[in-house]
Short mmCIF file of C-alpha atoms in Angstrom, two decimals:
data_model
loop_
_atom_site.label_atom_id
_atom_site.label_comp_id
_atom_site.label_asym_id
_atom_site.label_seq_id
_atom_site.Cartn_x
_atom_site.Cartn_y
_atom_site.Cartn_z
CA MET A 1 33.18 17.83 7.40
CA LEU A 2 33.85 21.54 7.14
CA SER A 3 30.59 22.32 8.95
CA ARG A 4 31.72 20.38 12.03
CA VAL A 5 34.81 22.42 12.66
CA LYS A 6 34.92 26.08 13.57
CA THR A 7 38.45 26.77 12.42
CA LEU A 8 40.85 25.23 9.92
CA THR A 9 44.41 26.01 9.04
CA THR A 10 45.10 26.60 5.37
CA ASN A 11 46.82 23.20 5.14
CA GLN A 12 43.85 21.44 6.72
CA PHE A 13 41.47 23.24 4.38
CA THR A 14 43.65 22.34 1.38
CA LEU A 15 43.64 18.66 2.32
CA PHE A 16 39.89 18.63 2.93
CA ILE A 17 39.15 20.26 -0.42
CA ALA A 18 41.53 17.89 -2.24
CA LEU A 19 39.77 14.90 -0.67
CA PHE A 20 36.38 16.27 -1.71
CA TYR A 21 37.52 16.81 -5.29
CA VAL A 22 39.09 13.36 -5.56
CA PHE A 23 36.25 11.33 -4.07
CA VAL A 24 33.32 13.33 -5.48
CA PHE A 25 34.25 15.32 -8.56
CA ASN A 26 36.62 12.68 -9.92
CA ILE A 27 34.16 9.79 -9.84
CA PRO A 28 34.00 9.93 -13.69
CA LEU A 29 37.80 9.57 -13.75
CA PHE A 30 37.61 6.39 -11.70
CA GLY A 31 35.07 5.08 -14.20
CA ILE A 32 37.76 5.45 -16.88
CA VAL A 33 40.26 3.74 -14.55
CA LYS A 34 37.80 0.87 -14.14
CA GLN A 35 37.54 0.50 -17.91
CA GLY A 36 41.33 0.42 -18.13
CA ILE A 37 41.52 -2.29 -15.48
CA GLU A 38 38.99 -4.41 -17.35
CA LYS A 39 41.19 -4.31 -20.48
CA GLN A 40 44.24 -5.67 -18.64
CA ALA A 41 45.04 -9.36 -18.39
CA GLU A 42 46.85 -8.88 -15.08
CA VAL A 43 46.06 -6.18 -12.54
CA ASN A 44 48.31 -4.86 -9.79
CA TYR A 45 45.67 -3.75 -7.30
CA LEU A 46 48.24 -2.15 -5.03
CA PHE A 47 49.14 0.17 -7.92
CA ILE A 48 45.45 0.87 -8.57
CA ALA A 49 45.04 1.83 -4.91
CA THR A 50 47.76 4.47 -5.26
CA ILE A 51 45.91 6.34 -8.06
CA PRO A 52 43.55 8.24 -5.71
CA LEU A 53 46.45 8.82 -3.32
CA PHE A 54 48.56 10.26 -6.12
CA LEU A 55 45.66 12.51 -7.12
CA ILE A 56 45.15 13.72 -3.53
CA PHE A 57 48.83 14.58 -3.21
CA ALA A 58 48.96 16.32 -6.61
CA LEU A 59 45.79 18.37 -6.09
CA SER A 60 46.95 19.31 -2.59
CA ILE A 61 50.12 20.80 -4.04
CA ILE A 62 48.20 22.69 -6.73
CA PHE A 63 45.52 23.89 -4.29
CA SER A 64 48.19 25.06 -1.84
CA LEU A 65 49.27 27.68 -4.35
CA PHE A 66 45.83 29.26 -4.10
CA SER A 67 45.23 28.75 -0.37
CA VAL A 68 46.34 32.24 0.57
CA LYS A 69 44.58 35.02 2.41
CA PHE A 70 42.03 37.04 0.39
CA LEU A 71 42.24 34.58 -2.53
CA LEU A 72 41.30 31.28 -0.88
CA LYS A 73 37.53 31.65 -0.55
CA PRO A 74 36.66 33.42 -3.83
CA PHE A 75 38.96 31.08 -5.76
CA PHE A 76 37.65 27.80 -4.34
CA ILE A 77 34.01 28.91 -4.40
CA THR A 78 34.35 29.77 -8.10
CA VAL A 79 36.26 26.61 -9.01
CA THR A 80 33.84 24.42 -7.03
CA LEU A 81 30.81 25.86 -8.80
CA ILE A 82 32.47 25.33 -12.19
CA SER A 83 33.63 21.83 -11.23
CA SER A 84 30.10 20.88 -10.16
CA SER A 85 28.77 21.49 -13.68
CA VAL A 86 31.77 19.78 -15.30
CA PHE A 87 31.31 16.80 -12.97
CA PHE A 88 27.64 16.40 -13.86
CA ALA A 89 28.32 16.56 -17.61
CA ALA A 90 31.11 14.00 -17.30
CA LEU A 91 29.17 11.68 -15.00
CA GLN A 92 25.83 11.72 -16.79
CA TYR A 93 26.83 12.25 -20.41
CA GLY A 94 30.52 11.32 -20.61
CA VAL A 95 31.29 14.85 -21.83
CA VAL A 96 34.89 16.07 -21.67
CA PHE A 97 35.52 19.80 -21.32
CA ASP A 98 38.44 20.27 -23.67
CA TYR A 99 39.08 23.41 -25.75
CA GLY A 100 36.49 22.43 -28.37
CA MET A 101 33.78 21.89 -25.77
CA ILE A 102 34.61 25.21 -24.07
CA GLU A 103 34.35 26.90 -27.46
CA ASN A 104 31.03 25.19 -28.13
CA THR A 105 29.74 26.16 -24.67
CA MET A 106 30.70 29.81 -25.14
CA GLN A 107 28.76 29.91 -28.40
CA THR A 108 25.66 28.30 -26.91
CA ASN A 109 22.57 30.49 -26.99
CA LYS A 110 20.11 30.91 -24.14
CA GLY A 111 17.56 28.46 -25.54
CA GLU A 112 20.16 25.74 -26.01
CA ALA A 113 21.53 26.25 -22.50
CA LEU A 114 18.08 25.90 -20.98
CA THR A 115 17.66 22.42 -22.46
CA TYR A 116 20.27 21.14 -20.01
CA LEU A 117 18.28 22.50 -17.07
CA ASN A 118 16.34 19.69 -15.39
CA PHE A 119 15.73 18.22 -11.94
CA SER A 120 18.86 16.07 -12.05
CA SER A 121 21.18 18.90 -13.09
CA VAL A 122 19.72 21.33 -10.54
CA LEU A 123 19.92 18.76 -7.73
CA ASN A 124 23.54 18.02 -8.62
CA PHE A 125 24.44 21.71 -8.68
CA VAL A 126 22.87 22.26 -5.28
CA ALA A 127 24.46 19.16 -3.70
CA THR A 128 27.96 19.36 -5.19
CA GLY A 129 28.18 23.06 -6.00
CA LEU A 130 26.13 25.43 -3.91
CA LEU A 131 26.32 23.56 -0.58
CA PRO A 132 30.11 23.03 -0.69
CA ALA A 133 30.51 26.66 -1.79
CA LEU A 134 28.43 27.75 1.20
CA LEU A 135 30.58 25.67 3.55
CA ILE A 136 33.72 27.21 2.07
CA TYR A 137 32.23 30.65 2.63
CA LYS A 138 31.25 29.84 6.24
CA VAL A 139 34.40 28.06 7.43
CA ASN A 140 36.83 30.09 9.50
CA ILE A 141 40.42 29.95 8.23
CA ALA A 142 43.18 30.58 10.79
CA TYR A 143 46.03 32.35 9.02
CA LYS A 144 49.42 32.43 10.71
CA PRO A 145 51.87 35.32 10.46
CA PHE A 146 53.29 35.56 6.94
CA PHE A 147 56.64 33.77 7.34
CA LYS A 148 55.21 31.13 9.66
CA GLU A 149 52.37 30.52 7.21
CA LEU A 150 54.87 30.25 4.38
CA LEU A 151 56.99 27.70 6.26
CA HIS A 152 53.94 25.57 7.11
CA LYS A 153 52.79 25.70 3.51
CA LEU A 154 56.21 24.69 2.20
CA ALA A 155 56.33 21.82 4.70
CA PHE A 156 52.87 20.67 3.56
CA ILE A 157 53.88 20.86 -0.10
CA MET A 158 57.06 18.92 0.65
CA ALA A 159 55.10 16.21 2.46
CA MET A 160 52.75 15.85 -0.53
CA ALA A 161 55.73 15.79 -2.89
CA VAL A 162 57.38 13.06 -0.82
CA GLY A 163 54.15 11.05 -1.10
CA ILE A 164 54.24 11.42 -4.88
CA ALA A 165 57.92 10.47 -4.95
CA ILE A 166 57.32 7.30 -2.93
CA ILE A 167 54.48 6.26 -5.23
CA GLY A 168 56.63 7.08 -8.25
CA PHE A 169 59.55 5.07 -6.89
CA PHE A 170 57.53 1.89 -6.61
CA PHE A 171 54.98 2.32 -9.43
CA TYR A 172 56.45 4.68 -12.02
CA GLN A 173 56.38 2.07 -14.82
CA ASN A 174 52.82 1.13 -13.92
CA PHE A 175 51.69 4.75 -14.19
CA VAL A 176 53.49 5.24 -17.50
CA ALA A 177 52.06 2.07 -19.05
CA PHE A 178 48.55 2.53 -17.67
CA GLY A 179 48.51 6.20 -18.68
CA ARG A 180 49.73 5.43 -22.19
CA ASN A 181 47.04 2.78 -22.65
CA ASN A 182 44.34 5.04 -21.19
CA ASP A 183 45.36 8.46 -22.46
CA GLN A 184 41.84 9.84 -22.05
CA MET A 185 42.20 9.71 -18.24
CA LYS A 186 43.86 13.12 -18.06
CA ARG A 187 40.83 14.70 -19.73
CA TYR A 188 38.58 13.58 -16.88
CA ILE A 189 40.66 15.01 -14.03
CA ILE A 190 38.58 17.71 -12.35
CA PRO A 191 39.26 20.60 -12.13
CA THR A 192 42.66 20.75 -13.84
CA TYR A 193 41.74 19.74 -17.40
CA ALA A 194 38.60 21.88 -17.66
CA ILE A 195 40.26 24.91 -16.06
CA GLY A 196 43.28 24.49 -18.35
CA SER A 197 40.97 24.38 -21.38
CA MET A 198 39.20 27.53 -20.19
CA ILE A 199 42.51 29.34 -19.78
CA LYS A 200 43.54 28.26 -23.28
CA TYR A 201 40.24 29.53 -24.70
CA VAL A 202 40.58 32.91 -22.99
CA LYS A 203 44.20 33.24 -24.08
CA ILE A 204 43.47 32.45 -27.73
CA ASN A 205 40.30 34.50 -28.03
CA TYR A 206 41.06 37.52 -25.88
CA PHE A 207 44.82 37.94 -25.57
CA GLN A 208 46.29 36.82 -28.88
CA GLU A 209 46.60 39.44 -31.59
CA PRO A 210 44.09 38.74 -34.38
CA LEU A 211 45.55 37.33 -37.57
CA VAL A 212 45.56 39.42 -40.72
CA TYR A 213 42.52 38.37 -42.75
CA LYS A 214 43.37 36.34 -45.84
CA GLN A 215 41.14 36.32 -48.91
CA GLN A 216 41.12 33.17 -51.01
CA GLY A 217 39.88 32.26 -54.46
CA LEU A 218 39.90 35.79 -55.82
CA ASP A 219 40.59 34.18 -59.20
CA ALA A 220 37.37 32.14 -58.98
CA LYS A 221 35.29 32.04 -62.14
CA ASN A 222 31.85 30.61 -62.83
CA LEU A 223 32.21 28.30 -65.87
CA THR A 224 28.58 27.14 -66.04
CA LEU A 225 27.75 26.46 -69.71
CA ASP A 226 24.07 27.37 -69.30
CA THR A 227 23.16 25.82 -72.67
CA ASN A 228 19.47 25.61 -71.73
CA ASP A 229 19.28 29.21 -70.47
CA LYS A 230 18.46 28.06 -66.94
CA PRO A 231 20.62 28.88 -63.89
CA ASN A 232 21.79 26.29 -61.40
CA LEU A 233 19.92 26.30 -58.09
CA VAL A 234 21.54 24.18 -55.37
CA VAL A 235 20.25 23.84 -51.81
CA LEU A 236 22.73 22.62 -49.20
CA VAL A 237 21.02 21.37 -46.05
CA VAL A 238 23.46 21.35 -43.15
CA GLY A 239 22.25 18.94 -40.50
CA GLU A 240 22.73 19.08 -36.77
CA THR A 241 23.73 16.09 -34.63
CA ALA A 242 22.70 13.38 -37.10
CA ARG A 243 24.63 10.11 -37.04
CA SER A 244 24.67 7.80 -40.02
CA MET A 245 23.93 4.56 -38.16
CA ASN A 246 20.33 5.69 -37.56
CA TYR A 247 19.68 6.26 -41.26
CA GLU A 248 17.79 3.69 -43.26
CA TYR A 249 20.10 4.53 -46.18
CA TYR A 250 23.00 3.08 -44.21
CA GLY A 251 21.31 -0.18 -43.24
CA TYR A 252 19.30 0.90 -40.18
CA ASP A 253 16.33 -1.40 -39.61
CA LYS A 254 13.74 1.34 -38.96
CA PRO A 255 12.09 3.49 -41.67
CA THR A 256 13.82 6.74 -40.71
CA ASN A 257 14.04 7.83 -44.36
CA ALA A 258 10.47 7.12 -45.33
CA HIS A 259 9.87 10.63 -46.74
CA THR A 260 12.79 10.72 -49.19
CA LYS A 261 12.75 7.10 -50.34
CA GLY A 262 10.94 7.97 -53.57
CA PHE A 263 13.47 10.58 -54.68
CA ASP A 264 16.37 8.27 -55.57
CA LEU A 265 18.89 9.97 -53.31
CA VAL A 266 22.57 9.01 -53.42
CA ALA A 267 24.04 8.15 -50.01
CA PHE A 268 27.80 8.49 -49.56
CA ASN A 269 29.11 5.69 -47.37
CA ASP A 270 31.60 6.00 -44.52
CA THR A 271 31.55 9.78 -44.20
CA TYR A 272 33.28 11.31 -41.19
CA SER A 273 33.02 14.72 -39.59
CA CYS A 274 35.76 17.25 -38.98
CA GLY A 275 34.84 17.63 -35.30
CA THR A 276 32.39 16.47 -32.67
CA ALA A 277 30.69 19.81 -31.97
CA THR A 278 29.12 22.47 -34.18
CA ALA A 279 31.57 25.19 -33.14
CA VAL A 280 34.40 23.07 -34.53
CA SER A 281 32.79 21.18 -37.41
CA LEU A 282 30.88 23.98 -39.10
CA PRO A 283 33.86 26.31 -39.74
CA CYS A 284 36.05 23.30 -40.53
CA MET A 285 33.74 21.77 -43.13
CA PHE A 286 33.56 25.04 -45.10
CA SER A 287 37.28 25.70 -44.73
CA SER A 288 39.85 24.98 -47.42
CA MET A 289 41.91 23.18 -44.77
CA ASP A 290 41.60 19.44 -44.17
CA ARG A 291 40.85 18.16 -40.69
CA ASP A 292 44.43 17.00 -40.14
CA ASP A 293 45.83 20.49 -40.64
CA TYR A 294 42.80 22.48 -39.50
CA ASP A 295 43.47 25.47 -37.28
CA ALA A 296 40.38 27.23 -35.93
CA ARG A 297 42.10 30.58 -35.41
CA GLN A 298 43.47 30.56 -38.94
CA ALA A 299 40.11 29.46 -40.35
CA GLN A 300 38.41 32.46 -38.74
CA ALA A 301 40.82 34.74 -40.55
CA GLN A 302 40.36 33.51 -44.11
CA ASP A 303 37.68 33.03 -46.75
CA THR A 304 35.46 29.97 -46.71
CA ALA A 305 33.87 28.04 -49.58
CA ILE A 306 30.91 30.41 -49.24
CA ASP A 307 33.19 33.41 -49.83
CA VAL A 308 34.90 31.82 -52.84
CA LEU A 309 31.51 31.14 -54.45
CA ASP A 310 30.62 34.76 -53.80
CA HIS A 311 33.87 35.87 -55.47
CA ALA A 312 32.83 33.87 -58.54
CA GLY A 313 29.51 35.69 -58.77
CA ILE A 314 27.35 32.89 -57.34
CA LYS A 315 24.39 34.25 -55.37
CA VAL A 316 24.64 32.80 -51.86
CA ASN A 317 22.03 32.98 -49.10
CA TRP A 318 22.33 31.31 -45.68
CA LEU A 319 19.14 30.56 -43.72
CA ASP A 320 19.79 29.50 -40.13
CA ASN A 321 17.54 27.77 -37.58
CA ASP A 322 20.37 26.51 -35.40
CA SER A 323 23.03 28.32 -33.40
CA GLY A 324 24.34 30.54 -36.20
CA CYS A 325 26.92 29.94 -38.91
CA LYS A 326 29.98 30.38 -36.62
CA GLY A 327 31.40 33.03 -38.92
CA VAL A 328 31.09 31.00 -42.12
CA CYS A 329 28.36 33.18 -43.66
CA ASP A 330 29.30 36.56 -42.19
CA ARG A 331 30.26 38.11 -45.54
CA VAL A 332 27.22 37.00 -47.58
CA GLU A 333 23.48 37.45 -47.24
CA HIS A 334 22.21 35.47 -44.25
CA ILE A 335 19.15 35.25 -42.05
CA ASN A 336 18.97 33.90 -38.50
CA ILE A 337 15.42 32.80 -37.79
CA ASP A 338 13.67 34.95 -35.17
CA LEU A 339 12.71 32.50 -32.43
CA ASN A 340 9.48 34.44 -31.86
CA SER A 341 8.62 34.77 -35.53
CA ASP A 342 5.96 32.07 -35.76
CA PRO A 343 3.82 31.13 -32.72
CA GLU A 344 2.88 27.82 -34.30
CA LEU A 345 6.46 26.74 -35.03
CA CYS A 346 8.50 28.62 -32.40
CA ASP A 347 8.40 28.84 -28.62
CA GLY A 348 10.85 31.69 -28.06
CA HIS A 349 13.76 29.29 -27.52
CA TYR A 350 13.58 27.06 -30.60
CA CYS A 351 11.70 26.70 -33.85
CA TYR A 352 10.79 23.53 -35.71
CA ASP A 353 12.72 23.26 -38.97
CA GLN A 354 9.47 23.80 -40.87
CA VAL A 355 10.15 27.50 -40.29
CA LEU A 356 13.09 27.22 -42.73
CA LEU A 357 10.77 25.86 -45.41
CA ASN A 358 8.57 28.91 -44.97
CA GLN A 359 11.64 31.13 -45.33
CA LEU A 360 12.73 29.15 -48.38
CA ASP A 361 9.31 29.75 -49.93
CA LYS A 362 9.82 33.50 -49.48
CA VAL A 363 13.21 33.31 -51.22
CA LEU A 364 11.75 31.29 -54.10
CA GLU A 365 8.89 33.76 -54.60
CA SER A 366 11.33 35.84 -56.63
CA PRO A 367 12.38 34.08 -59.86
CA ILE A 368 15.86 32.54 -59.81
CA THR A 369 17.77 34.33 -62.56
CA GLU A 370 21.39 33.56 -61.63
CA ASP A 371 23.36 30.58 -60.33
CA THR A 372 22.39 30.29 -56.67
CA LEU A 373 23.39 28.36 -53.56
CA LEU A 374 20.95 28.36 -50.66
CA VAL A 375 22.20 26.93 -47.35
CA LEU A 376 19.62 25.73 -44.82
CA HIS A 377 21.17 25.20 -41.39
CA ILE A 378 18.62 23.06 -39.57
CA ILE A 379 18.39 22.31 -35.85
CA GLY A 380 17.83 18.66 -36.78
CA SER A 381 18.55 16.30 -33.90
CA HIS A 382 20.00 18.71 -31.36
CA GLY A 383 19.81 17.25 -27.85
CA PRO A 384 19.29 16.59 -25.10
CA THR A 385 15.69 17.73 -25.69
CA TYR A 386 15.23 15.61 -28.79
CA TYR A 387 11.47 15.51 -28.21
CA LEU A 388 11.29 19.27 -28.89
CA ARG A 389 12.71 18.87 -32.40
CA TYR A 390 9.60 17.39 -34.03
CA PRO A 391 5.87 18.28 -33.97
CA ASP A 392 3.45 15.80 -32.48
CA GLU A 393 2.23 14.66 -35.90
CA HIS A 394 5.79 13.47 -36.63
CA ARG A 395 6.01 11.44 -33.43
CA LYS A 396 6.05 8.09 -35.22
CA PHE A 397 8.34 6.00 -32.99
CA VAL A 398 6.91 5.49 -29.50
CA PRO A 399 7.34 5.33 -26.59
CA ASP A 400 9.72 8.26 -26.77
CA CYS A 401 11.71 10.21 -24.18
CA GLN A 402 9.77 13.36 -23.28
CA ARG A 403 12.40 14.86 -20.97
CA SER A 404 15.84 16.47 -21.05
CA ASP A 405 17.58 14.21 -18.51
CA ILE A 406 17.88 11.55 -21.20
CA GLN A 407 20.08 9.30 -19.05
CA ASN A 408 16.93 8.49 -17.04
CA CYS A 409 14.99 7.27 -20.07
CA SER A 410 15.00 3.67 -21.20
CA ASP A 411 17.16 2.76 -24.20
CA GLU A 412 14.02 2.19 -26.28
CA GLU A 413 12.55 5.59 -25.39
CA LEU A 414 15.79 7.42 -26.09
CA ILE A 415 16.40 5.73 -29.45
CA ASN A 416 12.79 6.29 -30.50
CA THR A 417 13.01 10.00 -29.68
CA TYR A 418 16.24 10.40 -31.61
CA ASP A 419 14.84 8.42 -34.56
CA ASN A 420 11.85 10.77 -34.64
CA THR A 421 14.26 13.68 -35.13
CA ILE A 422 15.95 11.85 -38.01
CA LEU A 423 12.57 11.09 -39.60
CA TYR A 424 11.47 14.73 -39.23
CA SER A 425 14.72 15.95 -40.80
CA ASP A 426 14.03 13.50 -43.62
CA TYR A 427 10.62 15.15 -44.03
CA ILE A 428 12.29 18.58 -44.26
CA ILE A 429 14.70 17.28 -46.91
CA ALA A 430 11.79 15.79 -48.89
CA GLN A 431 9.97 19.11 -48.74
CA VAL A 432 13.08 20.91 -50.00
CA ILE A 433 13.30 18.51 -52.95
CA GLU A 434 9.61 19.01 -53.79
CA ARG A 435 10.17 22.77 -53.86
CA LEU A 436 13.19 22.31 -56.11
CA GLN A 437 11.17 20.10 -58.46
CA ALA A 438 8.64 22.92 -58.71
CA GLN A 439 11.46 25.21 -59.88
CA GLU A 440 12.63 22.93 -62.70
CA THR A 441 11.00 24.98 -65.43
CA ILE A 442 13.20 27.96 -64.59
CA ALA A 443 16.30 26.39 -62.96
CA ASP A 444 18.46 23.27 -62.92
CA THR A 445 18.13 22.07 -59.33
CA ALA A 446 20.07 19.91 -56.88
CA MET A 447 20.23 19.24 -53.15
CA MET A 448 22.96 18.09 -50.78
CA TYR A 449 22.56 17.13 -47.14
CA LEU A 450 25.44 16.75 -44.69
CA SER A 451 25.45 16.66 -40.89
CA ASP A 452 27.99 18.53 -38.78
CA HIS A 453 28.66 15.67 -36.32
CA GLY A 454 26.99 12.64 -34.78
CA GLU A 455 25.68 11.78 -31.33
CA SER A 456 26.16 9.24 -28.55
CA LEU A 457 22.98 7.73 -27.14
CA GLY A 458 24.31 5.87 -24.12
CA GLU A 459 26.79 3.61 -25.90
CA SER A 460 29.68 2.90 -23.49
CA GLY A 461 28.03 5.28 -21.03
CA MET A 462 28.44 8.30 -23.35
CA TYR A 463 25.69 10.73 -24.30
CA LEU A 464 25.43 13.77 -26.57
CA HIS A 465 28.61 14.83 -28.42
CA GLY A 466 31.75 16.92 -28.07
CA ALA A 467 34.22 14.16 -27.13
CA PRO A 468 37.85 14.93 -28.04
CA TYR A 469 38.29 13.68 -31.60
CA ALA A 470 41.17 11.36 -30.64
CA ILE A 471 38.87 9.34 -28.39
CA ALA A 472 35.51 10.11 -29.97
CA PRO A 473 33.36 7.03 -30.65
CA LYS A 474 32.11 6.33 -34.16
CA GLU A 475 28.63 7.45 -33.12
CA GLN A 476 29.91 11.04 -32.78
CA ILE A 477 31.92 11.28 -36.01
CA SER A 478 30.12 9.07 -38.57
CA VAL A 479 27.65 11.31 -40.40
CA PRO A 480 25.17 11.02 -43.27
CA MET A 481 25.84 12.71 -46.60
CA LEU A 482 23.11 12.57 -49.24
CA THR A 483 22.50 14.20 -52.60
CA TRP A 484 19.64 14.58 -55.06
CA LEU A 485 20.08 15.82 -58.60
CA SER A 486 17.26 16.74 -60.95
CA PRO A 487 17.37 15.22 -64.45
CA ALA A 488 17.97 18.68 -65.93
CA PHE A 489 20.85 19.35 -63.55
CA VAL A 490 22.40 15.98 -64.43
CA SER A 491 22.10 16.68 -68.15
CA GLU A 492 23.28 20.29 -68.07
CA ASN A 493 26.22 19.53 -65.77
CA LYS A 494 27.12 16.26 -67.54
CA ILE A 495 27.08 13.99 -64.50
CA ASP A 496 27.06 10.21 -64.87
CA THR A 497 24.67 9.11 -62.11
CA THR A 498 25.59 5.42 -62.43
CA CYS A 499 29.20 6.34 -61.85
CA LEU A 500 28.22 8.63 -58.95
CA LYS A 501 26.29 5.88 -57.16
CA ALA A 502 29.18 3.45 -57.55
CA HIS A 503 31.60 6.10 -56.26
CA ALA A 504 29.35 6.83 -53.28
CA ASP A 505 29.13 3.14 -52.41
CA LYS A 506 32.91 2.89 -52.12
CA GLY A 507 32.93 5.17 -49.06
CA GLY A 508 35.86 6.88 -47.48
CA PHE A 509 34.55 10.47 -47.44
CA SER A 510 34.65 13.31 -44.95
CA HIS A 511 33.94 16.98 -44.38
CA ASP A 512 37.23 17.60 -46.20
CA ASN A 513 35.37 16.93 -49.45
CA LEU A 514 32.81 19.71 -49.03
CA PHE A 515 34.93 22.73 -50.03
CA SER A 516 35.86 21.52 -53.51
CA THR A 517 32.54 19.70 -53.98
CA LEU A 518 30.61 22.96 -53.54
CA LEU A 519 32.86 24.72 -56.01
CA GLY A 520 32.49 21.82 -58.43
CA LEU A 521 28.69 21.67 -58.11
CA MET A 522 28.49 25.36 -58.96
CA ASN A 523 31.04 24.95 -61.82
CA VAL A 524 33.45 27.34 -60.14
CA LYS A 525 37.12 26.99 -61.00
CA ALA A 526 39.89 28.51 -58.89
CA ASN A 527 43.46 27.69 -57.99
CA ILE A 528 42.27 26.61 -54.55
CA TYR A 529 39.88 24.03 -56.06
CA ARG A 530 41.09 20.42 -55.77
CA PRO A 531 39.37 18.08 -58.25
CA GLU A 532 40.45 14.96 -56.33
CA MET A 533 38.36 16.19 -53.35
CA ASP A 534 35.28 17.00 -55.45
CA LEU A 535 32.78 14.16 -54.98
CA PHE A 536 31.43 14.65 -58.51
CA SER A 537 34.60 15.31 -60.53
CA SER A 538 35.37 11.69 -61.43
CA CYS A 539 31.81 11.19 -62.69
CA ARG A 540 31.55 14.17 -65.03
CA VAL A 541 31.27 13.28 -68.67
CA GLN A 542 33.90 15.15 -70.65
#
């Protein structure tokens, strides 16, 4: 439309841009509205028809504030380019750009970002981003003298406000009831929710004064009995994007745990994550705070479980093949895998998790002489390029989805690809256990595995992860938690395995358990330790 006119007033431009945003960028919002309609026994379609009108009026008022000389074009070009990407993520994957997703996006590395680059995303960006931005740049805006322009703008804003008032007069109760029953709608309004989240992120991370760092667990003591003169060696494997419903251990009907089946692992039922994205879950799961009272800013300014173990004299080493430890391991020895370190396992953007096993072998070359925790942060099932997470010899479930625009794969292909990542992670875990078994003559060994969050694979039209926790589906927050204990570790640490299996079967666990469980596994006592949160405490033989 803008290309057909040579000149527009600021009010005309504002109305045109509001219409474009409502009927293009807010298509995902109307999908949520449709779902809300389907849940209602009776539908007032006249009220439903006023929803886009209300949005046009509201956006017109907001956009009017920025439709001023020298600001108009750079502002709307920038916001349109941002909105194009937000629109595609919401439309194709059901992703909501709240604060957590903005935080996750800002911490995304180059290789991870490139996985979202495909024909569909580029075509969308050209059609809904670059072309509209070009039209905005080309259109001629006729600005009136200052006071005349101001009067016209005020009149336009008043007209839009009157429209909102009329709708509110007749349908206020409908909006209140429908909004209360479909609270997630506000998160899909483009551009207001995403831009608001970005502003919040910038404010918190760049304008707020940093908190004074708080050390915790300085009283921590290692109370390992060490009656057999062997140190404890525990490996914690932190998974990426693994959901429990695709694990054979949790009743899945495909052999996705074929590699570890012979090791008698204990699977903890009904375990839930602290967040739906790595940037949130990883710091939260190692924090002393529970999810209900978790504050990311506060967590960044205080010691984690890793630090408390270090205070107690436990040797801690973090090996990372994902997107980093998000600050959790900053104060202990840690290694981020060089993505060009192994031409057979790495492509410069990602490495197969086998590279962590090679790094683990290097660590284990030196004899373990003190109680040690090794953390392996695997890339696991990170999407959307699931097919890049496993070597060809581990491609057991076919046909799989060999592309990044996963929404264009069949359900069978997508599930098979994801299941291959779970099976490959299971292989990595099995290899870790075999290496620990080889250390049993010099150390008492154990392994824990826990994923940071789950993943949506098209259920209810949602893909990937990162949904606001309040509306996140089970697929994104239900995660696997597994443990393996060597006979020597069980004996030395006086753990009743029959009791542990019965406890695990009861379910009702979460990331909140990890902090005290790690301290308990390493026999570390501190005032900050909570025995009721330690998964093993009730099954220790006194």
